[in-house]
PDB file of C-alpha atoms in Angstrom:
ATOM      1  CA  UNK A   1      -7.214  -7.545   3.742  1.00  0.00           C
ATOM      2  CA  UNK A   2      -4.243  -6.946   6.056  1.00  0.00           C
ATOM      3  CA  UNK A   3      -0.750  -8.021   4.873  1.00  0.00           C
ATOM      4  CA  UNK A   4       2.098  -8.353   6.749  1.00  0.00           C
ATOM      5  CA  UNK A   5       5.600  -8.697   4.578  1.00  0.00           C
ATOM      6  CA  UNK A   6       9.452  -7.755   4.094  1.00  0.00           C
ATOM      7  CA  UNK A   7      11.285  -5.937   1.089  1.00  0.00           C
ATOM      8  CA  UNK A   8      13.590  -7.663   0.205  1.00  0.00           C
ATOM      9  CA  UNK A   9      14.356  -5.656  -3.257  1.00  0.00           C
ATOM     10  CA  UNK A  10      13.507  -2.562  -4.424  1.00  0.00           C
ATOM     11  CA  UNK A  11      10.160  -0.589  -2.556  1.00  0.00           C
ATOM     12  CA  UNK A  12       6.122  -0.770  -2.134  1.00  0.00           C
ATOM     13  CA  UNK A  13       3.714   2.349  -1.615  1.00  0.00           C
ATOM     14  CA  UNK A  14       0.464   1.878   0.312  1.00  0.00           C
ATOM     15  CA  UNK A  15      -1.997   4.252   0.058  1.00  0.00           C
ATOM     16  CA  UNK A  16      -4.798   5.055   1.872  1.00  0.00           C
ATOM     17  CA  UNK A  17      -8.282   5.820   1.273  1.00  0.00           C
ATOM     18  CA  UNK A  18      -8.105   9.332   3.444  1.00  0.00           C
ATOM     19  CA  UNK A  19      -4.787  10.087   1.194  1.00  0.00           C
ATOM     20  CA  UNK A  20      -2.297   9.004   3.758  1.00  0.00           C
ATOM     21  CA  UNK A  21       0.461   6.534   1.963  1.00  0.00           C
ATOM     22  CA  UNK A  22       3.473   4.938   3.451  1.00  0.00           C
ATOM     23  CA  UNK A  23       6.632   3.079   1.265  1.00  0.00           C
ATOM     24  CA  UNK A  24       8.883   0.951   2.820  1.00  0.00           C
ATOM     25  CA  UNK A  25      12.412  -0.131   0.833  1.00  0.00           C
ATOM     26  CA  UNK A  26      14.368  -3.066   0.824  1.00  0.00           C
ATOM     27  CA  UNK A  27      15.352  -3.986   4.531  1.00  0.00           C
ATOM     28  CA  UNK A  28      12.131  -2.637   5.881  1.00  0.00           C
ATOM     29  CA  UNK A  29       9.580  -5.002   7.681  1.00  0.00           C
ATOM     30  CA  UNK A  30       6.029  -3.478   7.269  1.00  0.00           C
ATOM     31  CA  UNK A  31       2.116  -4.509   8.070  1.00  0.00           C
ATOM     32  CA  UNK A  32      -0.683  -2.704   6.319  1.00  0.00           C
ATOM     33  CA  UNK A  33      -3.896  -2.629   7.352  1.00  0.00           C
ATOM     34  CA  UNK A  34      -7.203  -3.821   5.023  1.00  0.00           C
ATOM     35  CA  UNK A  35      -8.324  -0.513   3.208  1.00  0.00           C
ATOM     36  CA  UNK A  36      -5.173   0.200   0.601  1.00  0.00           C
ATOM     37  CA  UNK A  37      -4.095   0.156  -2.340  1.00  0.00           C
ATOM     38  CA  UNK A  38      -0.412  -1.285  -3.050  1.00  0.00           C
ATOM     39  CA  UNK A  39       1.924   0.211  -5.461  1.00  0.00           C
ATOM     40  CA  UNK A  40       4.663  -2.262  -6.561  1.00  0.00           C
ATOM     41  CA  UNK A  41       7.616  -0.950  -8.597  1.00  0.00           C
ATOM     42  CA  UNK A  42       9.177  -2.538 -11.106  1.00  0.00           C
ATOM     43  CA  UNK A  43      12.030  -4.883  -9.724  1.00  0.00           C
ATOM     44  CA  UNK A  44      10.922  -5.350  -6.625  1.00  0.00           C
ATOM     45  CA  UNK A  45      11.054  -8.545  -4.551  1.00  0.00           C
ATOM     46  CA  UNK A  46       8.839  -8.811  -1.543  1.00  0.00           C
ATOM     47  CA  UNK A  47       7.516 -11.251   0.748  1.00  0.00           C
ATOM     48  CA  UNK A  48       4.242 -11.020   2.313  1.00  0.00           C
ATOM     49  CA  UNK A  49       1.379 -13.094   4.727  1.00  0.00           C
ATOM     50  CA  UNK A  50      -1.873 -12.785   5.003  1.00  0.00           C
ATOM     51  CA  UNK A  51      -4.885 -14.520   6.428  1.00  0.00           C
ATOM     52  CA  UNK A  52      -5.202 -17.713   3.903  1.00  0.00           C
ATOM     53  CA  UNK A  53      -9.302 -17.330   3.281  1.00  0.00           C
ATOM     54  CA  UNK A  54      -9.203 -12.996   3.012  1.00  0.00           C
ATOM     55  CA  UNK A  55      -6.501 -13.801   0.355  1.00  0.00           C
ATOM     56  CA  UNK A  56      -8.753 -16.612  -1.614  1.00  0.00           C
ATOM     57  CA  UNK A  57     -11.901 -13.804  -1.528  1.00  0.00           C
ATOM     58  CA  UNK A  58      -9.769 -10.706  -2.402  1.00  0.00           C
ATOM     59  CA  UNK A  59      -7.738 -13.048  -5.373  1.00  0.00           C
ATOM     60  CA  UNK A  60     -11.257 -13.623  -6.732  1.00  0.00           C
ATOM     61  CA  UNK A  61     -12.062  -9.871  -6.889  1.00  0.00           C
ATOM     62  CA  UNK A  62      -8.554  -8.701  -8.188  1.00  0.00           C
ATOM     63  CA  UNK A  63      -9.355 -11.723 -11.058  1.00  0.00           C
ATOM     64  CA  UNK A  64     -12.657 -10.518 -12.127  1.00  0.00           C
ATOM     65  CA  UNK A  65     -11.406  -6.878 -12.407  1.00  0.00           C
ATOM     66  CA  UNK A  66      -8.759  -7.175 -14.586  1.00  0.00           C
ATOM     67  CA  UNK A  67     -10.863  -9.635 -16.944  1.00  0.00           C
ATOM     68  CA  UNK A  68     -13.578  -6.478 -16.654  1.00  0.00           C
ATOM     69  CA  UNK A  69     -10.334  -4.145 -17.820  1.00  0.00           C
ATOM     70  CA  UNK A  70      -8.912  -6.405 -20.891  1.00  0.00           C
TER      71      UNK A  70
END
């Protein structure tokens, strides 16, 4: 799912599935295309928008993982 946000505190990392990654820090607008994986550190305040229906399937994947990892 794409996401499109703003740091406002601290940083994210996206990484890519060919290895490629990209961090942005507070002040720094950013977009990332579906196909990462988002690194958030601790302290960090962000604020990000996405396509309303991608976010209600990708929520419902993210929620049955982390029940599979408890």
């Amino acid at each position: 799912m794409p996401h499109w946000g703003y740091v406002i505190k601290g940083k994210v990392k996206f990484t890519y599935a060919d290895g490629h990654s990209e961090t942005y820090e507070a002040g720094d607008a950013y977009y990332a295309p579906p196909g990462h994986t988002p690194t958030l550190y601790d302290g960090s305040e962000l604020v990000e928008f996405h396509p309303t229906e991608e976010l209600a399937k990708t929520m419902e994947v993210v929620t049955k993982n982390m029940e599979a990892a408890a």
